[in-house]
mmCIF file of C-alpha atoms in Angstrom:
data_model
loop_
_atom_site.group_PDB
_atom_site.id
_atom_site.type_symbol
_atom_site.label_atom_id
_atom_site.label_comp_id
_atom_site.label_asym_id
_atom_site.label_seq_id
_atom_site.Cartn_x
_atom_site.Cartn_y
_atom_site.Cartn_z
ATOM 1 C CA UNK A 98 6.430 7.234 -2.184
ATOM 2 C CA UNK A 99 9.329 9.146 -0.417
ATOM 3 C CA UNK A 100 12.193 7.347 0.911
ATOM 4 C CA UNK A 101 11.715 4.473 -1.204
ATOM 5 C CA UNK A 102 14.848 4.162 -3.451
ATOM 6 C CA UNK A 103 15.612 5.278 -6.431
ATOM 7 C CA UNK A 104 13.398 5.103 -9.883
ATOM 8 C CA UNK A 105 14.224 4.499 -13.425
ATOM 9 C CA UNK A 106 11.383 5.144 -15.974
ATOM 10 C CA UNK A 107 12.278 3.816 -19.677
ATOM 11 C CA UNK A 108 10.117 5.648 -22.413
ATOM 12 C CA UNK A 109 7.509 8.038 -21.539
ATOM 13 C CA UNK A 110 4.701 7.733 -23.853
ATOM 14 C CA UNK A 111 0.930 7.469 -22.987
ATOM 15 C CA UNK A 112 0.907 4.733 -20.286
ATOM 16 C CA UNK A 113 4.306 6.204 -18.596
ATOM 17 C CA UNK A 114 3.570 9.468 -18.455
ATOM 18 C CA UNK A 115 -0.060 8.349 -16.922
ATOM 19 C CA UNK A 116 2.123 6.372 -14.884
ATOM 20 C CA UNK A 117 4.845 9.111 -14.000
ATOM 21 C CA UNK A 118 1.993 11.607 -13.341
ATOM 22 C CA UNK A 119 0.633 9.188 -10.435
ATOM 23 C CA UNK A 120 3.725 8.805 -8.969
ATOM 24 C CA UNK A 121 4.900 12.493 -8.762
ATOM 25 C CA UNK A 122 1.369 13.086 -7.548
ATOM 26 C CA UNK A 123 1.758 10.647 -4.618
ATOM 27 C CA UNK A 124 4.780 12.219 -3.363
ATOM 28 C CA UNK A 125 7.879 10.678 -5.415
ATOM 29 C CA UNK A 126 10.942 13.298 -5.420
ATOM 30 C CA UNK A 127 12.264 14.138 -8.246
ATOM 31 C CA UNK A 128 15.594 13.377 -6.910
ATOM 32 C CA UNK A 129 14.594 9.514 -6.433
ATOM 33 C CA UNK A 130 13.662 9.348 -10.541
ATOM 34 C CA UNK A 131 15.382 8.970 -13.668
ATOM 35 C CA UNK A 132 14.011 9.156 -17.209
ATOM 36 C CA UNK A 133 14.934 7.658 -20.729
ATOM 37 C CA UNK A 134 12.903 8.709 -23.565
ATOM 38 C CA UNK A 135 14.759 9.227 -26.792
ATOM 39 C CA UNK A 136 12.146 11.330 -28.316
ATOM 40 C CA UNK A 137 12.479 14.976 -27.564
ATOM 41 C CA UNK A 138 8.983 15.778 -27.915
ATOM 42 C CA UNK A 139 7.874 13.195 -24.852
ATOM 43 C CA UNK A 140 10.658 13.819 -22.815
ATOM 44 C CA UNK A 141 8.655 15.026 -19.388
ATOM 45 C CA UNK A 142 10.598 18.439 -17.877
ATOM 46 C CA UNK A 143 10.755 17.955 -14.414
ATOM 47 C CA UNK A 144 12.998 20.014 -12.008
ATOM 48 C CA UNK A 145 15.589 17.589 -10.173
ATOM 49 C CA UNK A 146 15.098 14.577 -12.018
ATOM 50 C CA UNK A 147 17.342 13.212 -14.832
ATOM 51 C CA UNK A 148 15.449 13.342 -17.978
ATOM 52 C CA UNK A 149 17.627 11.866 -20.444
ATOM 53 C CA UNK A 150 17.910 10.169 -24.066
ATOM 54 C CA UNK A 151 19.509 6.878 -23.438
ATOM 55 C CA UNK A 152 21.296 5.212 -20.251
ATOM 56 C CA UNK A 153 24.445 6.041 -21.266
ATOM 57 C CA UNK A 154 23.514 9.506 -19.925
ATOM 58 C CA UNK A 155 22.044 8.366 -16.351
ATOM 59 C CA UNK A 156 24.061 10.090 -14.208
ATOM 60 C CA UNK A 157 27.479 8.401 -12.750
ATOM 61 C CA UNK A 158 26.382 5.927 -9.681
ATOM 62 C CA UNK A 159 22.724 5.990 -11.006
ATOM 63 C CA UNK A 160 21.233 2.195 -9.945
ATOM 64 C CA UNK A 161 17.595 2.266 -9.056
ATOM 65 C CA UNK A 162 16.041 -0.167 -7.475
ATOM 66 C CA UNK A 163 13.331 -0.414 -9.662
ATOM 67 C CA UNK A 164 12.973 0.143 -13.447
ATOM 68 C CA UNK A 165 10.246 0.497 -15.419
ATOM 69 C CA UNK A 166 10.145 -0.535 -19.404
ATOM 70 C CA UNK A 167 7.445 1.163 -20.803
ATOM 71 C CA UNK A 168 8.759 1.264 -24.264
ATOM 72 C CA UNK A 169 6.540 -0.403 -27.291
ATOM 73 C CA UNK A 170 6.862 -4.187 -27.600
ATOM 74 C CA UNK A 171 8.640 -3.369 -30.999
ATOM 75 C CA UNK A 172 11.042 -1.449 -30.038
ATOM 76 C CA UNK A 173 12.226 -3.208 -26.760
ATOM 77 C CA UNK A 174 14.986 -5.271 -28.748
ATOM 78 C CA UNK A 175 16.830 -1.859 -29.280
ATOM 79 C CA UNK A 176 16.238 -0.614 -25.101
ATOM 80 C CA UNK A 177 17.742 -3.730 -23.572
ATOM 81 C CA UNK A 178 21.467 -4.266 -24.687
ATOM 82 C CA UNK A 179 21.929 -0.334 -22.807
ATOM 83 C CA UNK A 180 19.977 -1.997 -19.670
ATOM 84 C CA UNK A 181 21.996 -5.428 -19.116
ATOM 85 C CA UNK A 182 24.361 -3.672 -17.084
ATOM 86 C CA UNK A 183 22.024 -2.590 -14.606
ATOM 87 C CA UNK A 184 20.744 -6.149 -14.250
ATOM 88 C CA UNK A 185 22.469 -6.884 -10.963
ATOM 89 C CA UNK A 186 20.775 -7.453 -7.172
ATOM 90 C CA UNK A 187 20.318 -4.117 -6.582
ATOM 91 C CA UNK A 188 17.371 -3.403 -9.361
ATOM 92 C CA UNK A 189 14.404 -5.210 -10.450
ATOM 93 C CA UNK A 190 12.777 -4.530 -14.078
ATOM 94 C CA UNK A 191 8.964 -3.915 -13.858
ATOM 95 C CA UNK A 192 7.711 -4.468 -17.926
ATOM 96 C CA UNK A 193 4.615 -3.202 -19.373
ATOM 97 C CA UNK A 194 5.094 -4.518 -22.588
ATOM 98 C CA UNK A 195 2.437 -6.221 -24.131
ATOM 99 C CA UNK A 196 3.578 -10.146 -25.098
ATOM 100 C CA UNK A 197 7.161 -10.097 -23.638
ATOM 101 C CA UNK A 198 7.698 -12.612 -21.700
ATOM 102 C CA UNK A 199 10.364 -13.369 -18.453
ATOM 103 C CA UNK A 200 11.897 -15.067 -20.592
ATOM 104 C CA UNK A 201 12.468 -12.634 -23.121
ATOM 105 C CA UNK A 202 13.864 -10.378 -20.875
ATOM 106 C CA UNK A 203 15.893 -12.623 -18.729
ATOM 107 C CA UNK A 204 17.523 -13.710 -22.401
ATOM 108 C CA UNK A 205 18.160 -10.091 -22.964
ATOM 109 C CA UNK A 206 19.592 -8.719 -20.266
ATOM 110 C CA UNK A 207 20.581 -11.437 -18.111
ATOM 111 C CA UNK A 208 19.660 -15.196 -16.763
ATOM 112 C CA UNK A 209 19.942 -13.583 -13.245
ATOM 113 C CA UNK A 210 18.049 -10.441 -14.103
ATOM 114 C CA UNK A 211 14.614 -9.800 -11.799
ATOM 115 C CA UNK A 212 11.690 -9.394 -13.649
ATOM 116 C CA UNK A 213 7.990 -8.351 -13.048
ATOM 117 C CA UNK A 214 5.964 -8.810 -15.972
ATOM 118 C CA UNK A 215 2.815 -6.485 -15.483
ATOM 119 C CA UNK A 216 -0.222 -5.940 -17.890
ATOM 120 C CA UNK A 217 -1.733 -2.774 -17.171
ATOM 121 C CA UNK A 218 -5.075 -1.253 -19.438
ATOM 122 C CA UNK A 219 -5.579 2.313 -20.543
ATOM 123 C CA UNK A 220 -8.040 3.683 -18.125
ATOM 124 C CA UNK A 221 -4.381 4.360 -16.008
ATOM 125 C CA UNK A 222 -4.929 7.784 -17.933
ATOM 126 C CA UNK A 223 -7.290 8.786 -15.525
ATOM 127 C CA UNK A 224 -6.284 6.197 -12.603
ATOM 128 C CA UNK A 225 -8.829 3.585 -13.433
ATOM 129 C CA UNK A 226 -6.894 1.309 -14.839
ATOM 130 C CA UNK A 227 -6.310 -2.359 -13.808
ATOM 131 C CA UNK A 228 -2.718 -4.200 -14.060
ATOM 132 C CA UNK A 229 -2.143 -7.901 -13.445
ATOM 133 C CA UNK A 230 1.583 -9.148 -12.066
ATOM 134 C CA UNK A 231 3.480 -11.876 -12.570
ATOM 135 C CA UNK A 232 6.932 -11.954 -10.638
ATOM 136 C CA UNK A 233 10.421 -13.901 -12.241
ATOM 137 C CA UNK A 234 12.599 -16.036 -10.281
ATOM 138 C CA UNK A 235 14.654 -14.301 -7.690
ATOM 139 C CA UNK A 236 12.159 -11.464 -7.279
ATOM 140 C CA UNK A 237 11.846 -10.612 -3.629
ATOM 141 C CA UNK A 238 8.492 -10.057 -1.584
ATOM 142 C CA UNK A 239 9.926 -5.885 -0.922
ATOM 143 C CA UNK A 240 10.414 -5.571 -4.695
ATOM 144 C CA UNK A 241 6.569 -7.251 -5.139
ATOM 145 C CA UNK A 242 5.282 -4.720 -3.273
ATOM 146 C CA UNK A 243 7.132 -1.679 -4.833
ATOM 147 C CA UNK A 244 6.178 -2.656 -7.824
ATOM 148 C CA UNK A 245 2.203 -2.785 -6.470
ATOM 149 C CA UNK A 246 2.691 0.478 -4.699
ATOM 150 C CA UNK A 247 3.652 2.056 -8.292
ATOM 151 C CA UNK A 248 0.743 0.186 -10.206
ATOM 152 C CA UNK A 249 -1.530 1.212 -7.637
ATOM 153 C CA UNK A 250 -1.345 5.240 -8.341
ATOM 154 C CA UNK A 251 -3.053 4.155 -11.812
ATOM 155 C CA UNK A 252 -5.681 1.785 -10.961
ATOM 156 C CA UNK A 253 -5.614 -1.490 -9.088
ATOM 157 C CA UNK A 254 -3.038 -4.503 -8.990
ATOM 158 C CA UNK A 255 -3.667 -7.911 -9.320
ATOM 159 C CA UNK A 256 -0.831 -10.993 -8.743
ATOM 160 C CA UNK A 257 -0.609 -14.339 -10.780
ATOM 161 C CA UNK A 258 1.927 -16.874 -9.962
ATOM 162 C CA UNK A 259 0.993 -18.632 -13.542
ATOM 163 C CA UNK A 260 2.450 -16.607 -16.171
ATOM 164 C CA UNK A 261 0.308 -18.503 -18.751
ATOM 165 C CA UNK A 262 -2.591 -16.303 -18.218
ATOM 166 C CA UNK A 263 -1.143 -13.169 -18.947
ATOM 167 C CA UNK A 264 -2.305 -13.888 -22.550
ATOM 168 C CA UNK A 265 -5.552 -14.387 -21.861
ATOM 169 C CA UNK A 266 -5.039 -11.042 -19.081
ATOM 170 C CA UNK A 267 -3.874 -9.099 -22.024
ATOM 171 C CA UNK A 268 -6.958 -10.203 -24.450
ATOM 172 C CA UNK A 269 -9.196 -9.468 -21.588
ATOM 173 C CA UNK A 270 -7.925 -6.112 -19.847
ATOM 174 C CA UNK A 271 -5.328 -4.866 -21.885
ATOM 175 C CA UNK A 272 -7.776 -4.455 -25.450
ATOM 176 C CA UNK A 273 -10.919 -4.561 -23.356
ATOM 177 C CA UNK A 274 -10.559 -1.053 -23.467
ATOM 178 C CA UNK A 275 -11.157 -0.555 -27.585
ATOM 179 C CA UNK A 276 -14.133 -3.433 -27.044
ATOM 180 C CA UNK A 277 -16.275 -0.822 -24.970
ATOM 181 C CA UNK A 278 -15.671 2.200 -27.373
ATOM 182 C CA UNK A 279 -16.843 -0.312 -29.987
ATOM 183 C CA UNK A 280 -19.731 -0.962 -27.883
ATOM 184 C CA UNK A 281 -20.417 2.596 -27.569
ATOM 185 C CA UNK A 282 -20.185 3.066 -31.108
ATOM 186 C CA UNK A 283 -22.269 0.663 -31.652
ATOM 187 C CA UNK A 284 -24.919 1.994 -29.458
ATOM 188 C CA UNK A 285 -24.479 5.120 -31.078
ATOM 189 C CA UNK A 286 -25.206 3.927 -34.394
ATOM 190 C CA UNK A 287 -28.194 1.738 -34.022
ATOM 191 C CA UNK A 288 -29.633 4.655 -32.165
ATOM 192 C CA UNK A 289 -29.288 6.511 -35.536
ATOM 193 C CA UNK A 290 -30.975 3.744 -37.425
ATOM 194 C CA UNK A 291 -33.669 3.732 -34.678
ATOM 195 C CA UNK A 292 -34.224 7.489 -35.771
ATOM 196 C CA UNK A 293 -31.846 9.355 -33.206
ATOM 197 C CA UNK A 294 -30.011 12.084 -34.382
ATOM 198 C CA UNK A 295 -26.568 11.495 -34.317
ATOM 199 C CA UNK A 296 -24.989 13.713 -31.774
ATOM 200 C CA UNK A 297 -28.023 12.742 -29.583
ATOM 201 C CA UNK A 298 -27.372 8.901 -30.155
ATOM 202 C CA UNK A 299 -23.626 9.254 -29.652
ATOM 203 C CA UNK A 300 -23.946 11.410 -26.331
ATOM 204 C CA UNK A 301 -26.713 9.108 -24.550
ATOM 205 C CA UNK A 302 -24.331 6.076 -25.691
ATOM 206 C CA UNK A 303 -21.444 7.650 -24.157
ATOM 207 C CA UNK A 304 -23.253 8.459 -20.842
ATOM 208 C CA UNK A 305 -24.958 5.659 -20.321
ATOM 209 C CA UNK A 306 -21.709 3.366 -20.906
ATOM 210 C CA UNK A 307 -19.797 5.641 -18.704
ATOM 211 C CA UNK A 308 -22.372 5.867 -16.129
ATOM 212 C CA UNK A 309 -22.733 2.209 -15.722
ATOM 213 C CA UNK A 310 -19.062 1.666 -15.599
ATOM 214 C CA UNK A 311 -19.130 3.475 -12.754
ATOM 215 C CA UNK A 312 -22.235 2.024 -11.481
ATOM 216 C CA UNK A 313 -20.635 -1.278 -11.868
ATOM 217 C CA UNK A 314 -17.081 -0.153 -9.779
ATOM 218 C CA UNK A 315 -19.148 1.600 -6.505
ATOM 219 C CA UNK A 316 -21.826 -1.678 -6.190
ATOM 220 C CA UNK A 317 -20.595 -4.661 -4.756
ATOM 221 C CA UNK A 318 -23.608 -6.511 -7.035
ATOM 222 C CA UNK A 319 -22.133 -8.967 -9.428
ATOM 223 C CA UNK A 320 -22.564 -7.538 -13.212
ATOM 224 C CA UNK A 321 -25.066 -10.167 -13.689
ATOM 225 C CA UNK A 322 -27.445 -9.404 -10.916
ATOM 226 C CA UNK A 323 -27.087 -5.136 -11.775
ATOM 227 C CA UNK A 324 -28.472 -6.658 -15.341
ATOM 228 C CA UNK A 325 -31.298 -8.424 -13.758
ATOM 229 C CA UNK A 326 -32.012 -5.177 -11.877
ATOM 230 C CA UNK A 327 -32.564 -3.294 -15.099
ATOM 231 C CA UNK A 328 -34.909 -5.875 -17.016
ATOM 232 C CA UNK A 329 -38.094 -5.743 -16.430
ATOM 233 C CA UNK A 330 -39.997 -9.034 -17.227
ATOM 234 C CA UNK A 331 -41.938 -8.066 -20.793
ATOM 235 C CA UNK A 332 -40.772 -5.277 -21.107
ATOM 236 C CA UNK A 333 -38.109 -3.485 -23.441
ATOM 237 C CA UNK A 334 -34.793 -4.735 -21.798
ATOM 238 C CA UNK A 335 -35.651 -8.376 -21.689
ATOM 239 C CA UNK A 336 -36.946 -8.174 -25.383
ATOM 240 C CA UNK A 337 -33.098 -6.326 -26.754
ATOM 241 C CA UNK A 338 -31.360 -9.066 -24.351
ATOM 242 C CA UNK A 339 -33.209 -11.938 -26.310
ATOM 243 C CA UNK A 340 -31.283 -10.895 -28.775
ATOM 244 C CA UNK A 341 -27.803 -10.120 -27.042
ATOM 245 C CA UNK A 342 -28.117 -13.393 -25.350
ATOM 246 C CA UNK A 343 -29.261 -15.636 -27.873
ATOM 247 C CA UNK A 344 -27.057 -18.509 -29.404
ATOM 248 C CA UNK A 345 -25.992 -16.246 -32.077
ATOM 249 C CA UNK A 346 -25.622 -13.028 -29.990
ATOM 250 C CA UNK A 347 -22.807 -11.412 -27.908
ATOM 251 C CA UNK A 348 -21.122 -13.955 -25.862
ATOM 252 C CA UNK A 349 -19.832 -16.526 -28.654
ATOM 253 C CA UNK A 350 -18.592 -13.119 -30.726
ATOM 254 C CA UNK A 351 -16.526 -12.107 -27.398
ATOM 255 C CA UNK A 352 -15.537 -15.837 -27.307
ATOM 256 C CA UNK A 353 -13.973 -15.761 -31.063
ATOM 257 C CA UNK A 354 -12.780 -12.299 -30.493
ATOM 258 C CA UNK A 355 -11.117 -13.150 -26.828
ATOM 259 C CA UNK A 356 -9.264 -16.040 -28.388
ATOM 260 C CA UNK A 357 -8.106 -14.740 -31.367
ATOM 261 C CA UNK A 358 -6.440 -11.249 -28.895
ATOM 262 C CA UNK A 359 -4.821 -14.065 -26.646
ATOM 263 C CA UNK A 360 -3.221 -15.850 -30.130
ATOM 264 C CA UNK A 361 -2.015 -12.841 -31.298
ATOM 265 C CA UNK A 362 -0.494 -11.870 -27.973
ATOM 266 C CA UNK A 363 0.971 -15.737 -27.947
ATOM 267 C CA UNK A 364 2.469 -14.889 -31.626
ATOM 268 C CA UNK A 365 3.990 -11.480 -30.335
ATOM 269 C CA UNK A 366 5.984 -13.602 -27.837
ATOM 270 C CA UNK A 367 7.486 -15.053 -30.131
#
């Protein structure tokens, strides 16, 4: 990442720090990066960058090429008024922020302003996460991949020209996350009820989700056909997916559940 122009990273919570942790890891100087995070207790030390409180004390001459928002949804209406007057050619605004949309941002700091609106999942904690992109007017193709080069030392990058998806993207990949520790909770618990003790049910749950996540990334088997590979005609597989797969089973709950994430993320929009 050296030699690539200067960075500006606004708020530094869990996804930006994952993120910020990539980055320094893949080589970006300190002296190329600038930090805003008003709270004192997640404001990163690093030696030669400026780690600062608000953008009123970037350093003088400060204009990065790309800046990250990685501030809560809710509390974006208080970051951007400091940001508009970086909003010129020179930088292009990368948001993580769940339900904000180019035109939110392009309202707030600027008709001309370039924006990438990203979705990115928590798995970037531990660089398996997955982010999908959708680029503003005026964004160039150097800036596109910039911004993929800095998504990519959490997980991997995926591009959309149709911003209308990145409800459904957000419903899918961005909460998918809490659906599989359900899952494994679930597990867990009808292990218990099956006569498991309860650290035993929670720890074979927690394995055996983990370990076929990571099945699932190293195969290039469709998830479908690694099922089939685990059922056995007759035998105790097909008779649990009878029941997972049934009318009333797991597909029309993720169906209800998928739709209602994507209206909510429509409503956060405003």
């Amino acid at each position: 990442m050296a030699g690539r122009g200067k960075l500006l990273l606004v708020g530094c919570g869990k996804m930006g720090g994952a993120m910020l942790e990539g980055w320094l890891e893949q080589g970006l100087k300190p002296a190329d990066l600038a930090v805003i995070e008003p709270g004192e207790a997640s404001r990163p030390k690093i030696d030669g960058a400026a780690v600062v409180a608000a953008v009123d004390a970037l350093p003088a001459g400060f204009v990065p090429d790309i800046a990250v928002l990685a501030v809560k949804p809710q509390t974006m209406n208080d970051v951007l008024p400091g940001l508009r007057r970086l909003a010129g050619d020179a930088t292009t605004f990368l948001s993580i922020a769940a339900g904000k949309t180019i035109g939110y941002f392009r309202a707030g700091l600027g008709e001309h302003a370039r924006i990438v609106r990203a979705m990115p999942n928590t798995p970037a904690a531990v660089r398996r996460g997955v982010t999908v992109c959708v680029a503003g007017p005026g964004v160039s193709d150097p800036a596109k991949a910039r911004c993929t080069e800095l998504l990519s030392a959490v997980g991997d990058v995926l591009w959309t020209q149709d911003e209308g998806v990145m409800d459904a993207v957000t419903a899918v990949s961005g909460s998918g996350p809490a659906y599989v520790f359900l899952l494994v909770e679930a597990m867990a618990e009808a292990g218990v009820k099956a006569g498991l003790p309860a650290d035993m049910a929670m720890t074979l749950a927690r394995a055996t989700v983990a370990g076929s996540g990571e099945l699932l990334r190293r195969s290039s088997e469709p998830a479908a056909q690694l099922r089939v590979n685990v059922t056995s005609p007759g035998g105790t597989t097909a008779e649990a997916l009878k029941i997972l797969m049934s009318d009333i089973g797991i597909q029309p709950l993720f169906d209800s559940a998928i739709a209602a994430a994507a209206r909510r993320s429509r409503e956060l929009a405003g």
